[in-house]
mmCIF file of C-alpha atoms and ligand atoms in Angstrom:
data_model
loop_
_atom_site.group_PDB
_atom_site.id
_atom_site.type_symbol
_atom_site.label_atom_id
_atom_site.label_comp_id
_atom_site.label_asym_id
_atom_site.label_seq_id
_atom_site.Cartn_x
_atom_site.Cartn_y
_atom_site.Cartn_z
ATOM 1 C CA MET A 1 102.974 97.086 145.640
ATOM 2 C CA LYS A 2 101.600 96.262 142.226
ATOM 3 C CA ARG A 3 101.680 99.971 141.370
ATOM 4 C CA PHE A 4 105.358 100.223 142.274
ATOM 5 C CA LEU A 5 106.142 97.212 140.127
ATOM 6 C CA LEU A 6 104.274 98.790 137.236
ATOM 7 C CA LEU A 7 106.127 102.059 137.756
ATOM 8 C CA ALA A 8 109.474 100.232 137.834
ATOM 9 C CA LEU A 9 108.555 98.393 134.639
ATOM 10 C CA PHE A 10 107.512 101.682 133.029
ATOM 11 C CA LEU A 11 110.861 103.292 133.917
ATOM 12 C CA LEU A 12 112.798 100.324 132.573
ATOM 13 C CA LEU A 13 111.085 100.356 129.204
ATOM 14 C CA PRO A 14 113.262 101.842 126.486
ATOM 15 C CA GLY A 15 112.229 105.236 125.096
ATOM 16 C CA ARG A 16 111.865 103.799 121.651
ATOM 17 C CA TRP A 17 109.083 101.483 122.745
ATOM 18 C CA LEU A 18 107.190 104.445 124.181
ATOM 19 C CA ALA A 19 107.851 106.530 121.080
ATOM 20 C CA ALA A 20 106.108 103.893 118.961
ATOM 21 C CA GLU A 21 102.907 104.682 120.872
ATOM 22 C CA ASP A 22 103.161 108.430 120.251
ATOM 23 C CA LEU A 23 100.688 109.866 117.754
ATOM 24 C CA PHE A 24 103.107 112.555 116.600
ATOM 25 C CA GLU A 25 106.692 112.770 115.510
ATOM 26 C CA ILE A 26 108.242 115.873 117.072
ATOM 27 C CA LYS A 27 110.688 117.638 114.755
ATOM 28 C CA PRO A 28 112.728 120.678 115.824
ATOM 29 C CA VAL A 29 112.434 123.436 113.204
ATOM 30 C CA ALA A 30 114.123 126.353 115.008
ATOM 31 C CA GLU A 31 115.222 127.070 118.594
ATOM 32 C CA GLY A 32 112.111 126.345 120.694
ATOM 33 C CA VAL A 33 109.941 125.746 117.624
ATOM 34 C CA TYR A 34 108.739 122.237 116.795
ATOM 35 C CA ALA A 35 106.572 120.555 114.204
ATOM 36 C CA ALA A 36 104.393 117.731 115.522
ATOM 37 C CA ILE A 37 103.913 115.580 112.438
ATOM 38 C CA ALA A 38 100.805 113.412 112.770
ATOM 39 C CA LYS A 39 101.186 109.699 112.166
ATOM 40 C CA PRO A 40 98.489 108.094 109.988
ATOM 41 C CA ALA A 41 95.170 107.524 111.761
ATOM 42 C CA TYR A 42 91.756 106.305 110.612
ATOM 43 C CA ARG A 43 90.236 109.719 111.338
ATOM 44 C CA VAL A 44 93.028 111.927 110.187
ATOM 45 C CA ASN A 45 94.872 114.130 112.674
ATOM 46 C CA CYS A 46 96.433 117.340 111.451
ATOM 47 C CA ASN A 47 99.982 118.357 112.315
ATOM 48 C CA ALA A 48 100.583 120.877 115.076
ATOM 49 C CA ALA A 49 103.215 123.551 115.588
ATOM 50 C CA ILE A 50 104.631 123.982 119.092
ATOM 51 C CA ILE A 51 106.164 127.371 119.860
ATOM 52 C CA LEU A 52 107.866 127.960 123.214
ATOM 53 C CA LEU A 53 107.573 131.471 124.674
ATOM 54 C CA GLU A 54 109.141 132.844 127.875
ATOM 55 C CA ASP A 55 105.885 132.535 129.780
ATOM 56 C CA GLY A 56 104.271 129.522 128.175
ATOM 57 C CA VAL A 57 103.637 127.567 125.014
ATOM 58 C CA LEU A 58 101.618 128.343 121.885
ATOM 59 C CA VAL A 59 100.200 125.365 119.979
ATOM 60 C CA VAL A 60 98.738 125.594 116.482
ATOM 61 C CA ASP A 61 95.757 123.259 115.819
ATOM 62 C CA THR A 62 94.204 120.495 117.908
ATOM 63 C CA HIS A 63 93.458 117.511 115.614
ATOM 64 C CA SER A 64 90.231 115.574 115.152
ATOM 65 C CA LYS A 65 89.609 114.463 118.722
ATOM 66 C CA PRO A 66 90.441 115.359 122.343
ATOM 67 C CA SER A 67 92.355 112.075 122.843
ATOM 68 C CA ALA A 68 94.779 113.088 120.061
ATOM 69 C CA ALA A 69 95.247 116.529 121.645
ATOM 70 C CA ARG A 70 95.866 114.853 125.018
ATOM 71 C CA ALA A 71 98.464 112.616 123.350
ATOM 72 C CA LEU A 72 100.224 115.711 122.006
ATOM 73 C CA ILE A 73 100.002 117.410 125.412
ATOM 74 C CA ALA A 74 101.857 114.402 126.897
ATOM 75 C CA GLN A 75 104.562 114.859 124.248
ATOM 76 C CA ILE A 76 104.733 118.644 124.875
ATOM 77 C CA LYS A 77 105.296 117.953 128.577
ATOM 78 C CA LYS A 78 108.436 116.022 127.622
ATOM 79 C CA LEU A 79 109.730 119.147 125.826
ATOM 80 C CA THR A 80 109.007 121.771 128.471
ATOM 81 C CA ASP A 81 107.616 122.391 131.969
ATOM 82 C CA LYS A 82 105.868 125.537 130.731
ATOM 83 C CA PRO A 83 102.083 125.536 130.488
ATOM 84 C CA VAL A 84 100.302 125.871 127.167
ATOM 85 C CA LYS A 85 98.818 129.377 127.223
ATOM 86 C CA TYR A 86 97.678 129.845 123.644
ATOM 87 C CA VAL A 87 96.066 127.544 121.126
ATOM 88 C CA VAL A 88 95.478 128.706 117.553
ATOM 89 C CA ASN A 89 92.843 127.112 115.311
ATOM 90 C CA THR A 90 93.948 127.746 111.720
ATOM 91 C CA HIS A 91 90.418 127.030 110.405
ATOM 92 C CA PHE A 92 87.156 125.293 111.264
ATOM 93 C CA HIS A 93 87.715 121.818 109.783
ATOM 94 C CA TYR A 94 87.128 118.963 112.206
ATOM 95 C CA ASP A 95 90.681 117.676 112.055
ATOM 96 C CA HIS A 96 92.039 121.050 113.250
ATOM 97 C CA TYR A 97 89.779 122.051 116.155
ATOM 98 C CA GLN A 98 87.838 119.087 117.588
ATOM 99 C CA GLY A 99 90.581 118.461 120.164
ATOM 100 C CA ASN A 100 90.242 121.987 121.638
ATOM 101 C CA GLU A 101 88.614 120.857 124.894
ATOM 102 C CA ALA A 102 91.777 118.982 125.958
ATOM 103 C CA TYR A 103 93.710 122.239 126.506
ATOM 104 C CA PRO A 104 91.469 124.054 129.022
ATOM 105 C CA SER A 105 91.016 120.664 130.732
ATOM 106 C CA ALA A 106 94.784 120.321 131.139
ATOM 107 C CA TRP A 107 95.368 123.981 132.109
ATOM 108 C CA PRO A 108 92.139 125.247 133.703
ATOM 109 C CA ALA A 109 93.895 128.320 135.141
ATOM 110 C CA GLY A 110 93.652 130.125 131.854
ATOM 111 C CA ILE A 111 94.172 129.480 128.197
ATOM 112 C CA GLU A 112 93.217 131.494 125.146
ATOM 113 C CA ILE A 113 92.043 129.714 122.010
ATOM 114 C CA ILE A 114 92.696 132.083 119.128
ATOM 115 C CA SER A 115 91.127 132.095 115.654
ATOM 116 C CA SER A 116 89.839 134.469 113.024
ATOM 117 C CA GLU A 117 86.302 135.755 113.546
ATOM 118 C CA ALA A 118 85.195 133.710 110.528
ATOM 119 C CA THR A 119 86.590 130.477 111.955
ATOM 120 C CA ARG A 120 84.780 130.905 115.271
ATOM 121 C CA ALA A 121 81.525 131.586 113.410
ATOM 122 C CA ASN A 122 82.154 128.609 111.089
ATOM 123 C CA ILE A 123 82.649 126.227 114.027
ATOM 124 C CA GLN A 124 79.297 127.389 115.409
ATOM 125 C CA ARG A 125 77.416 127.313 112.099
ATOM 126 C CA LEU A 126 79.042 124.371 110.304
ATOM 127 C CA GLY A 127 81.337 122.514 112.703
ATOM 128 C CA ILE A 128 78.674 121.629 115.256
ATOM 129 C CA PRO A 129 76.124 120.322 112.684
ATOM 130 C CA ARG A 130 78.921 118.275 111.075
ATOM 131 C CA ILE A 131 79.668 116.599 114.425
ATOM 132 C CA LYS A 132 75.970 115.799 114.869
ATOM 133 C CA ASN A 133 75.828 114.416 111.343
ATOM 134 C CA GLU A 134 78.876 112.216 111.965
ATOM 135 C CA ILE A 135 77.298 110.776 115.117
ATOM 136 C CA VAL A 136 74.339 109.725 112.955
ATOM 137 C CA SER A 137 76.396 108.486 109.975
ATOM 138 C CA MET A 138 79.333 106.761 111.740
ATOM 139 C CA PRO A 139 77.390 103.581 112.695
ATOM 140 C CA GLN A 140 76.858 102.940 108.961
ATOM 141 C CA GLU A 141 80.589 103.421 108.345
ATOM 142 C CA ILE A 142 81.380 101.035 111.204
ATOM 143 C CA ALA A 143 78.930 98.468 109.798
ATOM 144 C CA SER A 144 80.634 98.561 106.392
ATOM 145 C CA LEU A 145 84.055 98.152 108.037
ATOM 146 C CA LYS A 146 82.664 95.067 109.810
ATOM 147 C CA SER A 147 81.426 93.573 106.547
ATOM 148 C CA GLU A 148 84.784 94.401 104.897
ATOM 149 C CA LEU A 149 86.479 92.582 107.771
ATOM 150 C CA GLU A 150 84.427 89.452 107.114
ATOM 151 C CA LYS A 151 85.228 89.540 103.402
ATOM 152 C CA ALA A 152 88.953 90.347 103.805
ATOM 153 C CA ALA A 153 91.040 87.941 101.739
ATOM 154 C CA ASN A 154 94.039 87.497 104.015
ATOM 155 C CA ALA A 155 95.272 87.967 107.580
ATOM 156 C CA GLU A 156 97.195 91.131 106.733
ATOM 157 C CA LYS A 157 94.114 92.874 105.300
ATOM 158 C CA LYS A 158 92.007 91.657 108.219
ATOM 159 C CA GLU A 159 94.490 93.155 110.680
ATOM 160 C CA ALA A 160 94.504 96.529 108.874
ATOM 161 C CA ILE A 161 90.681 96.675 108.830
ATOM 162 C CA ARG A 162 90.485 95.566 112.460
ATOM 163 C CA LYS A 163 92.770 98.470 113.452
ATOM 164 C CA ASN A 164 90.553 100.916 111.540
ATOM 165 C CA LEU A 165 87.445 99.449 113.127
ATOM 166 C CA ILE A 166 88.835 99.917 116.647
ATOM 167 C CA GLN A 167 89.720 103.544 115.839
ATOM 168 C CA ALA A 168 86.331 104.201 114.204
ATOM 169 C CA GLU A 169 84.456 102.884 117.247
ATOM 170 C CA ALA A 170 86.654 104.907 119.617
ATOM 171 C CA TYR A 171 86.128 108.022 117.481
ATOM 172 C CA LEU A 172 82.344 107.625 117.562
ATOM 173 C CA ALA A 173 82.466 107.261 121.355
ATOM 174 C CA GLU A 174 84.525 110.473 121.558
ATOM 175 C CA LEU A 175 82.149 112.350 119.262
ATOM 176 C CA LYS A 176 79.244 111.505 121.542
ATOM 177 C CA THR A 177 80.932 113.015 124.602
ATOM 178 C CA MET A 178 82.704 115.874 122.817
ATOM 179 C CA ARG A 179 82.301 119.317 124.372
ATOM 180 C CA VAL A 180 82.750 121.691 121.456
ATOM 181 C CA THR A 181 85.134 124.345 122.719
ATOM 182 C CA LEU A 182 84.965 127.581 120.756
ATOM 183 C CA PRO A 183 87.845 130.004 120.318
ATOM 184 C CA THR A 184 87.953 132.521 123.177
ATOM 185 C CA MET A 185 89.856 135.251 121.337
ATOM 186 C CA THR A 186 89.195 136.290 117.749
ATOM 187 C CA PHE A 187 90.714 138.864 115.456
ATOM 188 C CA ASP A 188 90.074 140.487 112.107
ATOM 189 C CA ARG A 189 93.411 140.867 110.261
ATOM 190 C CA SER A 190 96.280 140.225 112.660
ATOM 191 C CA LEU A 191 97.122 139.434 116.246
ATOM 192 C CA ILE A 192 100.748 139.774 117.296
ATOM 193 C CA LEU A 193 102.381 138.374 120.435
ATOM 194 C CA HIS A 194 105.435 140.444 121.326
ATOM 195 C CA ARG A 195 107.932 138.653 123.545
ATOM 196 C CA ASN A 196 111.602 139.428 124.231
ATOM 197 C CA ALA A 197 112.863 136.299 122.542
ATOM 198 C CA ARG A 198 110.432 136.137 119.646
ATOM 199 C CA THR A 199 107.446 137.668 117.914
ATOM 200 C CA VAL A 200 104.505 135.548 116.806
ATOM 201 C CA GLU A 201 102.345 137.043 114.061
ATOM 202 C CA ILE A 202 98.931 135.427 113.613
ATOM 203 C CA LEU A 203 97.616 136.660 110.278
ATOM 204 C CA TRP A 204 94.493 136.511 108.139
ATOM 205 C CA LEU A 205 95.645 137.196 104.580
ATOM 206 C CA GLY A 206 92.453 136.589 102.601
ATOM 207 C CA ARG A 207 90.045 133.768 101.826
ATOM 208 C CA ALA A 208 91.691 130.519 100.753
ATOM 209 C CA HIS A 209 90.988 126.918 101.881
ATOM 210 C CA THR A 210 88.116 128.465 103.911
ATOM 211 C CA ASP A 211 87.107 132.062 104.554
ATOM 212 C CA GLY A 212 88.873 132.086 107.922
ATOM 213 C CA ASP A 213 92.345 130.562 107.407
ATOM 214 C CA VAL A 214 95.070 132.031 109.569
ATOM 215 C CA TRP A 215 98.812 131.791 109.117
ATOM 216 C CA VAL A 216 101.280 131.848 112.015
ATOM 217 C CA PHE A 217 104.494 133.608 111.098
ATOM 218 C CA LEU A 218 107.725 133.784 113.095
ATOM 219 C CA PRO A 219 109.702 136.562 111.363
ATOM 220 C CA LYS A 220 112.915 136.100 113.343
ATOM 221 C CA GLU A 221 113.026 132.320 112.930
ATOM 222 C CA LYS A 222 111.669 132.536 109.350
ATOM 223 C CA VAL A 223 109.047 129.870 109.975
ATOM 224 C CA LEU A 224 105.505 129.924 108.539
ATOM 225 C CA VAL A 225 102.673 127.719 109.814
ATOM 226 C CA THR A 226 100.083 127.288 107.080
ATOM 227 C CA GLY A 227 97.243 125.020 108.271
ATOM 228 C CA ASP A 228 95.505 123.649 105.179
ATOM 229 C CA ALA A 229 95.995 126.799 103.084
ATOM 230 C CA LEU A 230 99.131 124.991 101.897
ATOM 231 C CA HIS A 231 100.263 121.478 102.787
ATOM 232 C CA GLY A 232 101.967 118.331 101.555
ATOM 233 C CA TRP A 233 98.868 116.493 100.313
ATOM 234 C CA THR A 234 96.359 117.214 97.531
ATOM 235 C CA PRO A 235 94.421 120.427 98.279
ATOM 236 C CA PHE A 236 90.925 119.850 99.679
ATOM 237 C CA MET A 237 88.658 122.487 98.139
ATOM 238 C CA GLY A 238 85.192 121.724 99.540
ATOM 239 C CA ASP A 239 84.910 124.957 101.572
ATOM 240 C CA SER A 240 87.378 126.976 99.524
ATOM 241 C CA TYR A 241 87.402 130.178 97.456
ATOM 242 C CA PRO A 242 89.668 129.126 94.562
ATOM 243 C CA TYR A 243 90.274 132.534 92.918
ATOM 244 C CA ASP A 244 90.906 134.228 96.277
ATOM 245 C CA TRP A 245 93.122 131.306 97.303
ATOM 246 C CA ILE A 246 95.605 132.093 94.497
ATOM 247 C CA GLN A 247 95.886 135.715 95.683
ATOM 248 C CA THR A 248 96.150 134.718 99.335
ATOM 249 C CA LEU A 249 98.983 132.301 98.507
ATOM 250 C CA ASP A 250 100.675 135.210 96.711
ATOM 251 C CA ALA A 251 100.376 137.364 99.838
ATOM 252 C CA ALA A 252 101.676 134.600 102.133
ATOM 253 C CA GLU A 253 104.555 133.824 99.801
ATOM 254 C CA LYS A 254 105.785 137.415 100.154
ATOM 255 C CA LEU A 255 106.529 136.806 103.847
ATOM 256 C CA ASP A 256 110.197 136.134 104.549
ATOM 257 C CA PHE A 257 110.334 132.462 105.608
ATOM 258 C CA ASP A 258 112.539 129.439 105.008
ATOM 259 C CA TYR A 259 110.531 126.665 106.684
ATOM 260 C CA VAL A 260 106.873 125.690 106.441
ATOM 261 C CA ILE A 261 104.998 123.674 109.071
ATOM 262 C CA SER A 262 101.824 122.694 107.238
ATOM 263 C CA GLY A 263 98.566 121.026 108.238
ATOM 264 C CA HIS A 264 99.437 117.699 106.615
ATOM 265 C CA GLY A 265 102.679 116.126 105.449
ATOM 266 C CA ASP A 266 106.267 116.798 106.379
ATOM 267 C CA VAL A 267 108.045 120.066 107.208
ATOM 268 C CA MET A 268 108.896 121.883 103.973
ATOM 269 C CA GLN A 269 111.783 124.091 103.050
ATOM 270 C CA GLY A 270 111.455 126.997 100.620
ATOM 271 C CA LYS A 271 108.518 128.252 98.578
ATOM 272 C CA GLN A 272 108.253 125.770 95.678
ATOM 273 C CA LYS A 273 104.966 124.364 96.969
ATOM 274 C CA PHE A 274 103.358 127.806 96.760
ATOM 275 C CA GLU A 275 104.164 127.990 93.049
ATOM 276 C CA LEU A 276 102.835 124.467 92.489
ATOM 277 C CA TRP A 277 99.518 125.129 94.234
ATOM 278 C CA LYS A 278 98.953 128.469 92.477
ATOM 279 C CA GLN A 279 99.645 126.933 89.060
ATOM 280 C CA TYR A 280 97.399 123.975 89.863
ATOM 281 C CA PHE A 281 94.494 126.231 90.896
ATOM 282 C CA ARG A 282 94.961 128.389 87.775
ATOM 283 C CA ASP A 283 94.953 125.321 85.501
ATOM 284 C CA LEU A 284 92.008 123.785 87.345
ATOM 285 C CA MET A 285 89.917 126.954 87.033
ATOM 286 C CA ASP A 286 90.947 127.678 83.412
ATOM 287 C CA HIS A 287 90.283 124.150 82.111
ATOM 288 C CA THR A 288 87.009 123.869 84.012
ATOM 289 C CA ALA A 289 85.864 127.303 82.799
ATOM 290 C CA ALA A 290 86.660 126.281 79.203
ATOM 291 C CA ALA A 291 84.692 123.040 79.602
ATOM 292 C CA TYR A 292 81.775 124.903 81.180
ATOM 293 C CA GLY A 293 81.911 127.458 78.354
ATOM 294 C CA ASP A 294 81.562 124.621 75.821
ATOM 295 C CA GLY A 295 78.359 123.535 77.544
ATOM 296 C CA THR A 296 80.042 120.423 78.942
ATOM 297 C CA SER A 297 78.071 118.641 81.680
ATOM 298 C CA LEU A 298 79.526 118.369 85.179
ATOM 299 C CA GLU A 299 80.138 114.624 84.787
ATOM 300 C CA GLU A 300 81.894 115.055 81.437
ATOM 301 C CA ALA A 301 83.939 118.028 82.746
ATOM 302 C CA LYS A 302 85.051 115.967 85.752
ATOM 303 C CA LYS A 303 86.295 113.264 83.407
ATOM 304 C CA ARG A 304 87.922 115.522 80.822
ATOM 305 C CA VAL A 305 89.573 118.072 83.162
ATOM 306 C CA SER A 306 90.701 115.363 85.611
ATOM 307 C CA GLU A 307 92.545 113.587 82.786
ATOM 308 C CA LEU A 308 94.341 116.798 81.816
ATOM 309 C CA LEU A 309 95.299 117.576 85.409
ATOM 310 C CA ILE A 310 96.405 114.018 86.200
ATOM 311 C CA SER A 311 98.765 114.023 83.221
ATOM 312 C CA LYS A 312 100.378 117.250 84.458
ATOM 313 C CA TYR A 313 100.224 116.911 88.250
ATOM 314 C CA ALA A 314 99.974 113.242 89.329
ATOM 315 C CA ASP A 315 103.709 113.020 90.027
ATOM 316 C CA LYS A 316 103.753 116.386 91.836
ATOM 317 C CA PHE A 317 101.104 115.687 94.494
ATOM 318 C CA ASP A 318 100.563 112.746 96.854
ATOM 319 C CA PRO A 319 99.410 109.311 95.581
ATOM 320 C CA ASN A 320 95.760 110.201 96.354
ATOM 321 C CA PHE A 321 95.745 112.915 93.687
ATOM 322 C CA PRO A 322 94.029 110.864 90.919
ATOM 323 C CA ARG A 323 91.242 109.942 93.370
ATOM 324 C CA SER A 324 90.802 113.512 94.735
ATOM 325 C CA VAL A 325 91.092 115.597 91.586
ATOM 326 C CA GLY A 326 87.509 114.876 90.461
ATOM 327 C CA SER A 327 86.061 116.567 93.543
ATOM 328 C CA ASN A 328 88.284 119.601 92.886
ATOM 329 C CA VAL A 329 86.912 119.834 89.331
ATOM 330 C CA ALA A 330 83.357 119.562 90.708
ATOM 331 C CA LYS A 331 84.079 122.423 93.125
ATOM 332 C CA ALA A 332 85.593 124.534 90.326
ATOM 333 C CA TYR A 333 82.553 123.847 88.106
ATOM 334 C CA GLN A 334 80.197 124.875 90.902
ATOM 335 C CA VAL A 335 82.139 128.109 91.559
ATOM 336 C CA ILE A 336 82.153 128.985 87.851
ATOM 337 C CA ALA A 337 78.474 128.101 87.357
ATOM 338 C CA ILE A 338 77.470 130.335 90.292
ATOM 339 C CA ALA A 339 79.705 133.197 89.136
ATOM 340 C CA ARG A 340 78.087 133.384 85.691
HETATM 341 ZN ZN1 ZN B 401 91.029 121.820 106.218
#
């Protein structure tokens, strides 16, 4: 009886109340093509792209944890009765593949997880050790959140930290039980799904944010899915190849698209962001190379080049730019120092 009452209550609840619990905002981009824009979370979730095919669904990227992927699966089931048949991992970063296991769990009859060869190898070589490292380092992070909570000045701050703490503890629990699920289908340059209604081109166009980034291109709908090779936040360059990245952005920009579903941030229209990122990488590399050429130390270069870049780009990237730019300069310095 209790169950029926609960069910009745569930059915009576307005959709809006349920939507507030969703982790993603689903935005239609073209007929049968959706962007799932991730809401803020303590351990960041990437966006996903949802592409409906005649025989099933293709989803691009799986977020930082299986629970987030399961949350998206619940939202996909509201869009279509079709099963997810293909998952694409754009690259090996934790916030794009760690939810993989949710898909074969939900559709055990058969699902292909597609990536570049490099991305599959990177998950094995780098992704798995990074999970192990996080399991060891997270308790320290949780301890500092707890001490922050004690020191928090007001109720509002306390509440924000408490929310983060709950998510951090849940994330650690998920890491401990995570079954790393590797891509089951890899390719070298391109993999194309030909369907009557649409064609899906999964492309490797060169090294960029990592050595394995793939782009998902819908030529008929003029939609490009970019992962972290281009997105709405400040570029993260830790595993990147900056000089190649500029060329790869050039190659991607030549594709005929109007809409971009990126790894982070909102759906974009047009190609302006490509120009911005290319110019930023050129300036970053040029200024850092000049500083390195003058014999400037890494610390001094970080300070000097960051100042130059902040004055030109702070209003063009997200509010985190001034805090992130220093690590980009450090990466540039390292690349230049190794190259010489
Ligand atoms: Zn990434």
